[in-house]
Coordinates of C-alpha atoms and ligand atoms in Angstrom, one line a residue:
M247 CA 81.8 96.2 22.1
S248 CA 80.7 96.6 26.0
L249 CA 78.6 100.4 26.8
D250 CA 81.5 100.9 29.6
A251 CA 84.6 100.4 27.0
R252 CA 83.2 103.1 25.3
V253 CA 82.5 105.1 27.6
V254 CA 83.2 108.8 25.8
K255 CA 82.9 112.6 27.3
R256 CA 81.0 114.5 24.9
S257 CA 83.0 117.5 26.1
G258 CA 85.8 119.1 28.2
G259 CA 83.2 119.5 31.3
H260 CA 80.1 118.2 31.3
G261 CA 78.8 121.2 29.7
H262 CA 75.0 122.5 29.4
A263 CA 72.1 120.8 30.5
V264 CA 68.4 122.0 29.6
V265 CA 65.4 120.7 31.6
I266 CA 61.5 121.4 29.7
G267 CA 59.7 122.3 32.9
S268 CA 59.6 123.7 36.5
S269 CA 57.4 121.4 38.4
F270 CA 58.3 118.5 40.8
A271 CA 59.9 116.7 38.2
G272 CA 61.7 119.1 36.7
L273 CA 63.1 120.6 39.6
T274 CA 64.3 117.6 40.9
A275 CA 65.9 116.5 37.8
A276 CA 67.3 119.8 37.8
R277 CA 69.0 119.1 40.8
A278 CA 70.3 115.8 40.4
L279 CA 72.0 117.1 36.7
A280 CA 73.5 120.5 38.7
G281 CA 75.5 117.7 40.9
F282 CA 77.1 116.9 37.4
M283 CA 76.8 119.0 34.6
D284 CA 78.5 122.7 34.2
R285 CA 75.2 124.7 34.2
V286 CA 71.8 124.0 33.7
T287 CA 68.6 125.6 32.4
V288 CA 64.9 125.0 33.4
I289 CA 62.8 126.0 30.4
E290 CA 58.7 126.8 31.8
R291 CA 56.1 127.9 30.0
D292 CA 54.9 130.0 33.0
W293 CA 55.9 133.0 35.0
L294 CA 57.1 132.0 37.7
P295 CA 56.3 133.5 40.8
R296 CA 58.4 134.3 44.4
G297 CA 56.8 132.0 47.2
P298 CA 53.9 130.3 46.7
G299 CA 51.6 131.1 43.6
R300 CA 49.0 129.8 41.2
R301 CA 50.6 128.5 37.9
R302 CA 48.4 127.6 34.6
G303 CA 51.0 124.7 33.9
V304 CA 50.7 122.7 37.3
P305 CA 46.4 123.1 37.2
Q306 CA 46.3 119.9 39.8
A307 CA 48.3 122.5 42.5
R308 CA 45.0 123.2 43.8
H309 CA 44.3 119.4 45.0
T310 CA 45.3 118.2 48.2
H311 CA 49.1 117.3 47.5
S312 CA 50.7 114.8 50.6
L313 CA 54.1 114.2 49.8
M314 CA 54.7 110.4 51.0
T315 CA 57.3 108.8 52.9
A316 CA 59.4 108.0 49.9
A317 CA 59.1 111.3 48.3
H318 CA 60.1 113.6 51.2
Q319 CA 62.9 111.1 51.8
G320 CA 64.1 111.3 48.6
L321 CA 63.9 115.1 48.6
E322 CA 66.1 115.3 51.4
Q323 CA 68.8 112.9 49.8
L324 CA 68.4 115.6 46.7
F325 CA 68.1 118.5 48.8
P326 CA 69.9 118.1 52.0
G327 CA 67.6 119.9 54.9
I328 CA 64.8 120.5 52.6
R329 CA 62.2 118.7 55.2
R330 CA 63.1 121.7 58.0
D331 CA 62.8 124.5 55.2
L332 CA 59.5 123.0 54.3
V333 CA 58.1 122.6 58.0
R334 CA 59.5 125.9 58.6
A335 CA 57.5 127.1 56.1
G336 CA 54.2 125.8 57.5
A337 CA 54.0 122.1 55.9
V338 CA 52.8 119.6 58.5
H339 CA 54.8 116.5 59.4
I340 CA 52.4 114.0 60.0
R341 CA 53.5 110.5 61.1
M342 CA 51.1 107.4 60.0
P343 CA 48.8 106.5 61.0
E344 CA 49.7 107.8 64.7
D345 CA 49.0 111.3 64.4
M346 CA 45.8 110.7 61.6
L347 CA 42.2 108.7 61.9
L348 CA 42.3 106.5 59.1
L349 CA 39.6 104.1 57.8
G350 CA 41.3 101.1 56.3
P351 CA 39.2 99.1 53.8
A352 CA 37.9 97.0 56.9
G353 CA 37.7 99.6 59.6
W354 CA 39.9 102.0 62.1
L355 CA 43.4 101.7 61.9
P356 CA 45.0 101.6 65.6
R357 CA 47.3 104.5 66.2
V358 CA 50.9 102.7 66.3
P359 CA 54.0 103.8 65.5
T360 CA 55.5 102.7 61.7
D361 CA 58.4 104.0 59.7
L362 CA 55.8 106.3 57.6
S363 CA 55.3 109.8 57.3
M364 CA 54.1 112.5 55.2
L365 CA 54.5 115.8 54.9
S366 CA 51.2 118.2 53.7
A367 CA 51.6 121.3 52.3
G368 CA 50.0 123.3 49.1
R369 CA 51.1 122.2 46.5
D370 CA 52.9 125.8 45.4
L371 CA 54.2 125.9 48.6
L372 CA 56.4 122.8 48.0
D373 CA 57.3 123.8 44.7
A374 CA 57.8 127.0 46.2
V375 CA 60.8 126.1 48.2
I376 CA 61.9 123.6 46.0
R377 CA 62.1 126.4 43.3
D378 CA 64.0 128.9 46.2
R379 CA 66.6 126.2 46.8
L380 CA 67.6 125.6 43.0
R381 CA 67.1 129.4 42.4
A382 CA 70.0 129.6 45.2
D383 CA 72.4 127.1 43.6
P384 CA 74.3 129.4 41.2
K385 CA 74.7 126.5 38.3
V386 CA 71.0 126.5 37.4
T387 CA 69.0 129.2 35.7
F388 CA 65.3 129.6 35.1
L389 CA 63.8 130.8 32.3
Q390 CA 60.7 131.4 32.1
E391 CA 57.5 132.2 29.4
N392 CA 59.7 130.1 27.3
E393 CA 58.3 127.3 25.8
V394 CA 60.2 124.6 24.2
V395 CA 58.6 123.6 20.6
A396 CA 61.2 121.1 19.1
L397 CA 64.3 119.5 19.4
E398 CA 67.6 119.8 17.7
P399 CA 69.0 116.6 16.5
G400 CA 73.0 115.7 16.6
P401 CA 74.9 113.2 14.9
Q402 CA 74.9 109.8 14.8
D403 CA 71.3 109.6 17.4
T404 CA 72.3 112.9 19.6
V405 CA 70.3 115.4 20.7
T406 CA 72.2 118.2 21.0
G407 CA 69.5 121.0 22.4
V408 CA 66.2 122.4 22.1
W409 CA 64.1 125.0 19.8
A410 CA 62.0 126.7 22.4
R411 CA 60.2 130.5 21.9
G412 CA 60.0 133.3 24.3
R413 CA 55.9 134.9 25.2
N414 CA 55.7 138.1 24.0
R415 CA 52.0 139.5 24.4
R416 CA 52.7 142.4 21.7
E417 CA 53.3 139.9 18.7
S418 CA 49.9 139.0 16.9
D419 CA 50.5 134.8 18.0
G420 CA 52.1 135.9 21.5
W421 CA 54.9 134.4 21.4
N422 CA 59.3 135.5 19.9
P423 CA 60.3 133.9 17.6
E424 CA 62.1 130.3 18.1
R425 CA 65.4 130.3 18.9
L426 CA 68.3 127.4 19.4
I427 CA 68.8 126.4 23.0
P428 CA 72.1 124.3 22.7
A429 CA 72.8 121.4 25.4
E430 CA 74.7 118.3 26.2
F431 CA 71.9 116.5 27.8
V432 CA 67.9 117.1 27.7
V433 CA 65.4 115.8 29.9
D434 CA 61.6 116.2 29.3
A435 CA 59.7 116.7 32.1
S436 CA 56.7 118.6 30.8
G437 CA 53.8 116.2 32.5
R438 CA 50.9 114.2 31.4
G439 CA 50.7 117.2 28.2
S440 CA 54.4 116.0 26.9
Q441 CA 55.3 116.2 23.5
A442 CA 58.6 114.1 23.5
P443 CA 56.5 111.5 21.0
E444 CA 56.1 114.3 18.3
W445 CA 58.8 116.0 19.2
L446 CA 60.5 112.5 18.1
A447 CA 58.4 111.5 15.1
E448 CA 59.9 114.6 13.8
L449 CA 63.2 113.5 13.6
G450 CA 62.2 110.3 12.1
Y451 CA 62.1 108.1 15.6
E452 CA 59.2 105.9 16.1
P453 CA 56.6 106.8 18.5
P454 CA 56.8 105.0 22.1
A455 CA 54.0 102.3 22.7
E456 CA 51.5 103.7 25.3
S457 CA 49.6 101.8 27.9
V458 CA 46.8 103.6 29.0
A459 CA 43.9 102.9 31.4
D460 CA 40.7 104.9 32.8
S461 CA 41.2 105.3 36.2
G462 CA 37.0 106.5 36.3
T463 CA 38.4 108.2 39.5
S464 CA 37.4 112.7 39.7
Y465 CA 38.2 115.1 42.6
A466 CA 36.6 117.9 44.3
T467 CA 38.9 119.9 46.7
T468 CA 38.4 122.9 48.6
L469 CA 39.8 124.6 51.1
Y470 CA 38.5 125.5 54.9
A471 CA 39.5 127.3 58.0
P472 CA 38.9 125.0 60.9
P473 CA 35.8 125.6 63.1
V474 CA 36.4 128.3 65.9
G475 CA 38.0 126.6 69.0
H476 CA 38.3 123.1 66.8
V477 CA 40.3 120.9 69.2
A478 CA 41.6 117.5 67.9
D479 CA 43.9 114.6 69.0
F480 CA 44.7 114.1 64.9
K481 CA 45.9 115.8 62.6
S482 CA 44.6 114.0 59.2
L483 CA 41.8 112.4 58.5
F484 CA 41.8 109.6 55.9
L485 CA 38.7 107.6 54.3
M486 CA 40.4 104.9 51.9
A487 CA 38.5 103.3 49.5
A488 CA 37.3 99.8 50.0
P489 CA 36.5 96.7 48.1
D490 CA 32.4 97.7 48.2
D491 CA 33.2 101.4 47.9
P492 CA 35.6 102.8 45.6
R493 CA 34.8 106.6 47.0
Q494 CA 37.8 108.3 49.4
A495 CA 38.7 110.9 51.3
V496 CA 41.2 113.2 53.3
L497 CA 41.4 115.8 55.4
N498 CA 45.0 117.5 55.8
P499 CA 46.5 120.3 57.4
V500 CA 47.9 122.9 55.3
E501 CA 50.2 126.3 55.6
G502 CA 48.3 128.5 57.6
G503 CA 46.0 126.6 60.0
R504 CA 43.7 125.4 56.7
W505 CA 42.4 122.6 56.1
S506 CA 42.5 120.6 52.6
V507 CA 40.0 118.4 51.6
T508 CA 39.6 116.3 48.6
I509 CA 37.0 113.9 47.7
A510 CA 37.5 111.5 44.9
V511 CA 35.0 109.8 43.5
G512 CA 35.9 106.4 42.1
D513 CA 32.4 105.0 40.8
G514 CA 32.2 106.9 37.6
T515 CA 30.1 109.6 38.7
L516 CA 30.8 113.3 38.7
A517 CA 32.9 114.7 42.0
P518 CA 31.0 117.0 43.6
T519 CA 31.2 121.1 42.4
D520 CA 30.0 123.4 44.7
H521 CA 30.2 123.2 48.7
A522 CA 26.7 122.0 49.5
E523 CA 27.3 119.0 47.0
L524 CA 30.6 118.3 48.9
L525 CA 29.2 118.0 52.1
R526 CA 26.7 115.8 50.7
A527 CA 28.8 113.9 49.2
A528 CA 31.3 113.9 52.7
G529 CA 28.0 112.5 54.4
A530 CA 27.4 109.5 52.1
L531 CA 31.5 108.6 52.3
R532 CA 31.9 105.0 54.5
H533 CA 32.2 107.2 57.8
P534 CA 30.3 110.4 58.4
L535 CA 33.4 112.0 60.5
L536 CA 34.8 114.2 57.9
R537 CA 30.9 115.9 57.0
D538 CA 31.0 116.4 60.9
L539 CA 34.8 118.5 60.5
I540 CA 33.4 120.4 57.8
E541 CA 29.9 121.3 58.6
T542 CA 31.1 123.9 61.1
A543 CA 34.1 124.8 59.2
T544 CA 34.4 127.5 57.0
P545 CA 34.7 127.3 53.4
L546 CA 37.9 129.5 51.9
G547 CA 37.3 129.4 48.2
P548 CA 35.6 127.6 45.7
V549 CA 35.0 123.9 45.1
Y550 CA 37.8 122.7 42.0
T551 CA 37.0 120.0 40.5
R552 CA 39.7 117.4 38.1
G553 CA 38.0 115.3 35.8
R554 CA 38.8 111.7 35.4
T555 CA 42.8 111.2 35.6
D556 CA 43.7 108.2 33.5
H557 CA 47.5 105.8 33.8
R558 CA 49.3 106.6 30.8
L559 CA 53.1 105.0 30.5
R560 CA 54.9 106.0 27.6
H561 CA 57.3 103.1 26.9
Y562 CA 60.6 104.9 25.5
D563 CA 62.6 101.9 26.7
K564 CA 61.1 99.6 24.6
L565 CA 62.5 101.9 21.6
R566 CA 65.4 100.8 19.7
R567 CA 66.5 103.6 18.2
W568 CA 66.9 106.7 20.4
P569 CA 68.6 110.0 20.8
D570 CA 71.6 109.3 23.1
Q571 CA 71.4 112.5 26.0
F572 CA 68.2 112.6 26.0
L573 CA 65.9 111.6 28.7
V574 CA 62.1 111.7 29.6
V575 CA 60.8 111.2 33.4
G576 CA 57.6 112.3 35.7
D577 CA 54.4 112.2 34.6
A578 CA 56.0 113.0 31.1
L579 CA 57.0 109.3 31.5
A580 CA 54.3 107.6 33.5
A581 CA 51.4 109.5 35.2
V582 CA 49.4 107.3 37.3
D583 CA 46.0 107.8 39.2
P584 CA 46.7 110.1 42.2
V585 CA 44.4 108.6 44.4
H586 CA 47.7 106.7 46.1
G587 CA 49.8 110.3 46.3
H588 CA 52.6 108.6 43.6
G589 CA 53.2 111.3 41.3
M590 CA 55.8 113.3 43.2
T591 CA 57.5 110.0 44.4
L592 CA 58.1 108.8 40.8
A593 CA 59.4 112.6 40.1
V594 CA 62.0 112.0 43.3
E595 CA 62.5 108.4 42.5
C596 CA 63.6 109.8 38.4
A597 CA 65.5 112.3 39.7
L598 CA 67.5 109.9 41.9
V599 CA 68.5 107.4 39.4
L600 CA 69.6 110.3 37.0
D601 CA 71.5 111.4 39.9
R602 CA 73.0 108.1 40.1
L603 CA 73.7 106.8 36.6
L604 CA 75.2 110.5 36.0
T605 CA 77.5 109.7 39.3
A606 CA 78.5 106.3 37.6
H607 CA 78.6 106.7 34.3
G608 CA 78.8 110.4 33.5
T609 CA 77.0 111.5 29.9
A610 CA 78.4 108.7 28.3
V611 CA 77.9 107.2 25.1
G612 CA 74.7 104.7 25.9
I613 CA 74.0 106.9 29.1
S614 CA 70.1 107.4 28.3
H615 CA 69.8 103.9 27.3
R616 CA 70.8 102.6 30.8
L617 CA 68.8 105.7 32.2
R618 CA 65.7 104.6 30.2
R619 CA 66.1 100.9 31.3
A620 CA 66.5 101.9 35.1
L621 CA 63.5 104.4 34.9
A622 CA 61.6 101.8 33.1
H623 CA 62.4 99.8 36.2
Q624 CA 61.4 102.5 38.8
V625 CA 58.4 103.5 37.7
A626 CA 57.3 99.6 37.4
P627 CA 55.9 99.2 40.9
A628 CA 53.6 102.3 41.4
W629 CA 52.0 101.7 37.8
Q630 CA 51.4 98.2 38.5
S631 CA 49.9 99.2 42.0
G632 CA 48.1 102.1 40.2
T633 CA 46.5 100.4 37.8
R634 CA 45.8 96.8 38.7
P635 CA 42.8 96.7 41.0
P636 CA 43.0 93.5 42.8
Q637 CA 39.1 92.9 41.6
A638 CA 39.8 92.9 38.2
A639 CA 41.8 90.3 37.2
P640 CA 41.0 86.7 37.0
G641 CA 42.8 83.8 37.5
L642 CA 43.7 81.7 40.6
R643 CA 47.0 83.8 41.0
S644 CA 44.9 86.9 41.4
R645 CA 41.8 85.1 43.9
L646 CA 44.8 84.7 46.2
G647 CA 45.9 88.0 45.5
R648 CA 42.6 89.3 46.4
R649 CA 42.3 86.8 49.4
Y650 CA 45.6 87.8 51.1
A651 CA 45.1 91.8 50.5
S652 CA 41.4 91.4 51.9
R653 CA 43.0 89.0 55.2
V654 CA 46.1 92.0 55.5
A655 CA 42.7 95.1 55.5
A656 CA 41.1 93.0 58.2
A657 CA 44.2 92.3 60.2
A658 CA 45.4 95.9 60.1
T659 CA 42.2 97.1 62.4
A660 CA 44.3 95.2 65.2
D661 CA 47.6 94.4 64.3
P662 CA 50.2 96.9 63.8
H663 CA 52.7 94.7 61.8
A664 CA 49.2 94.7 59.3
A665 CA 48.5 98.2 59.5
A666 CA 52.0 98.8 58.6
L667 CA 51.8 96.5 55.3
L668 CA 48.7 97.9 54.2
L669 CA 50.4 101.6 54.4
H670 CA 53.5 100.1 52.3
Q671 CA 51.5 98.3 49.9
H672 CA 49.1 101.9 49.8
Q673 CA 52.4 103.7 49.1
S674 CA 53.7 101.1 46.9
L675 CA 56.9 100.8 49.1
D676 CA 55.9 97.2 49.4
P677 CA 53.9 95.1 46.2
P678 CA 51.1 93.5 46.5
A679 CA 51.8 90.4 47.5
A680 CA 54.6 91.2 49.8
L681 CA 55.1 88.5 52.5
R682 CA 56.0 90.0 55.9
P683 CA 56.6 87.0 58.4
R684 CA 54.7 89.5 61.4
A685 CA 51.9 90.9 59.0
L686 CA 51.3 87.2 57.3
R687 CA 50.7 85.3 60.7
A688 CA 48.2 88.4 61.7
A689 CA 46.5 88.0 58.4
L690 CA 46.2 84.0 58.9
R691 CA 44.9 84.2 62.3
P692 CA 41.2 84.0 62.8
R693 CA 39.7 87.1 64.2
S694 CA 38.3 86.9 67.8
E695 CA 37.2 90.4 67.7
P696 CA 35.3 92.6 65.1
A697 CA 36.8 95.6 63.4
P698 CA 36.4 98.6 65.3
T699 CA 33.7 100.8 64.0
A700 CA 34.1 104.2 65.9
P701 CA 37.3 106.3 65.0
P702 CA 40.4 106.1 67.3
S703 CA 39.9 109.1 68.9
L704 CA 39.2 111.0 72.4
T705 CA 38.2 114.1 70.8
H706 CA 36.3 112.8 67.9
G707 CA 33.5 109.8 67.7
P708 CA 31.6 107.9 69.9
Q709 CA 34.6 107.8 72.3
A710 CA 34.8 111.6 72.5
R711 CA 34.7 113.3 75.7
R712 CA 33.1 116.6 76.3
R713 CA 36.1 119.7 76.8
R714 CA 36.0 123.3 76.9
P715 CA 36.9 124.5 73.6
T716 CA 39.4 127.2 74.5
A717 CA 40.9 125.2 77.4
P718 CA 41.5 121.8 76.7
T719 CA 43.0 119.6 79.8
A720 CA 44.9 117.1 77.6
P721 CA 47.4 118.7 75.4
A722 CA 46.1 118.1 71.6
I723 CA 47.8 118.2 68.1
G724 CA 46.0 119.5 65.3
V725 CA 44.9 122.2 67.3
S726 CA 43.3 125.4 65.3
T727 CA 41.9 128.3 67.8
G728 CA 41.8 130.5 64.8
S729 CA 39.0 132.8 63.5
A730 CA 36.1 131.1 61.8
T731 CA 36.7 133.5 58.4
R732 CA 40.8 133.4 58.7
P733 CA 43.1 131.1 60.0
R734 CA 45.0 133.0 62.6
P735 CA 48.7 133.1 61.9
T736 CA 51.3 131.9 64.2
G737 CA 54.9 132.7 63.9
S738 CA 56.6 133.4 60.7
S739 CA 58.1 132.6 57.6
A740 CA 59.2 133.3 54.2
H741 CA 56.3 132.3 52.9
W742 CA 53.3 131.3 55.6
P743 CA 52.8 131.5 59.3
A744 CA 54.7 128.7 61.1
A745 CA 51.8 126.0 61.9
A746 CA 51.1 125.9 65.2
P747 CA 53.2 124.2 67.4
A748 CA 52.3 120.1 68.3
G749 CA 51.3 119.3 71.7
E750 CA 52.1 116.1 73.2
R751 CA 50.1 113.5 72.1
R752 CA 48.4 111.6 74.4
R753 CA 47.3 107.9 72.9
P754 CA 44.0 107.2 71.8
Ligands
FAD1783 C1 44.1 116.2 41.7 C2 45.3 115.6 41.9 C3 45.6 114.8 43.5 C4 47.4 114.5 43.1 N1 48.1 114.4 44.8 C5 49.3 114.0 44.5 C6 49.6 113.5 46.0 O1 48.9 113.9 46.9 N2 50.7 113.1 46.0 C7 51.5 113.3 45.1 O2 52.9 112.4 45.1 N3 51.2 113.6 43.5 C8 49.6 113.8 43.6 N4 49.4 114.2 42.1 C9 50.7 114.1 41.1 C10 51.0 115.0 41.0 O3 50.4 116.7 40.8 C11 52.4 114.9 39.5 O4 52.0 113.7 39.5 C12 53.4 116.1 39.4 O5 52.9 117.2 39.6 C13 54.2 115.5 38.4 O6 54.9 116.5 38.0 P1 55.4 117.2 36.6 O7 56.6 117.4 36.8 O8 56.1 115.3 35.9 O9 54.4 117.1 35.8 P2 53.5 118.8 36.2 O10 53.2 119.0 37.6 O11 52.2 118.2 35.2 O12 54.6 120.2 35.5 C14 54.7 120.8 34.0 C15 55.3 121.9 33.8 O13 56.2 122.1 32.4 C16 55.7 123.0 32.2 N5 55.5 122.6 30.5 C17 54.9 122.1 29.8 N6 54.9 121.9 28.4 C18 56.6 122.7 28.3 C19 56.5 123.3 27.5 N7 56.6 122.6 25.9 N8 58.1 124.2 27.4 C20 58.4 124.7 28.5 N9 57.6 124.0 29.9 C21 56.5 123.3 29.4 C22 54.4 122.9 32.7 O14 53.9 124.6 32.5 C23 54.2 122.7 34.3 O15 55.0 123.8 35.0 C24 48.1 114.8 42.3 C25 47.6 114.9 40.8 C26 46.4 115.5 40.8 C27 45.5 115.5 39.4

């Protein structure tokens, strides 16, 4: 019997859904479910702040987070108007590579227009703005300081709820007794540390096979107030890894006029742990511009480090027996090394798949089977591009792939189509072997000029003109004239001062 022929609704309405975890995957899944179910409860182990605030459950929030093109476009589909809300709250919109100085694997990219952009903000702010949207939805309830500990099985391979325990600091173990929260649909969005394999094993299901690969990358991040009178004709700096240098670094503007700076060390060495080491590490990168920028900036807090982040994919789609009405999304399903900034994109894509399939099929028998397959398909490109560095794979095909990648990277330093393709590939919008005719032509054309060694900027690098810091002669972007110790608020918002208005940009 086909799945369609067996379509049965399990309740009069669509009932109650539970989402485990209220980080990016949980918030976006809750939005998708709220479009279909009668009620959604988001269960979160942490206390949830009003507005942006640190949480133990999301330690990576201290590191630079960019909401890449597919992520903010998908988010806009789920929460219409959310980009406007994020920008009002202080997120900075950055066109790629127009608003950036971007050192690609073979040299600086020209600042040409493409269809790519990112939103840059502190991770706590991103979550807070989305959380506020959900709080305003009468269908959605947050159950904070509650931890899910098990799934409740139902008849014929179904899940009919979760067992959760609330925090109680007066109890010796810190928790209240476990209680059952019934649900017609359960989504696990509890991140890399997801206990879903153990919960399923308790119910007699096979654990999923896992693919794990050590990325060898560790991260160091800190915030800065830009130097007094800082003027730049770019908003962001990104030094990509190159075949002979796996280190990369980013300087992104975030709310409050601050800079979030991350250095990713991909050669197995440890990431810098204090400001002096970070400055030294910045000086040892492929170009000294990051060091020059942060040398006179004011650190606004400690250097946070994150050890090696492995790639981990759980093959839930391969399991033959599986409880219907249960799904695993986000990092709990596929956690990729953050070096490409894919994690939030994958979370949003999981939510869009959920939205699409629930709208098409409802919570019919077999929906989890469809969803598991669709999600595996969705996460595959990011997983493959994250885990298969072209240098590592043997064989003719990969040699050709490597050759093609290096031709695209070289052409990207002069040709806008090749530059766009390189960035598409970096964001997994195009597969590594994508052949775009105009980019291909540029990649095959013999190079007549060497790649530019200086950043395409009139304010920084060898082409920089001396200018009076407080009265720029040309309108500039990414301008900060705040005090050295504390970024100066400009405008106001619920969470953070609005970003300084960007003036007109002068093409370098
Ligand atoms: C250094 C670094 C930099 C990154 N930079 C980027 C970037 O620039 N762009 C990008 O897109 N991605 C980036 N990422 C990836 C991104 O942070 C993650 O992909 C994203 O947060 C995944 O979200 P998630 O909701 O799946 O899981 P998580 O963010 O891990 O959240 C899991 C949530 O579940 C809760 N929870 C866990 N267990 C339970 C339980 N039993 N009961 C109730 N609640 C529970 C936790 O408290 C937490 O709130 C970066 C990651 C790192 C480490």
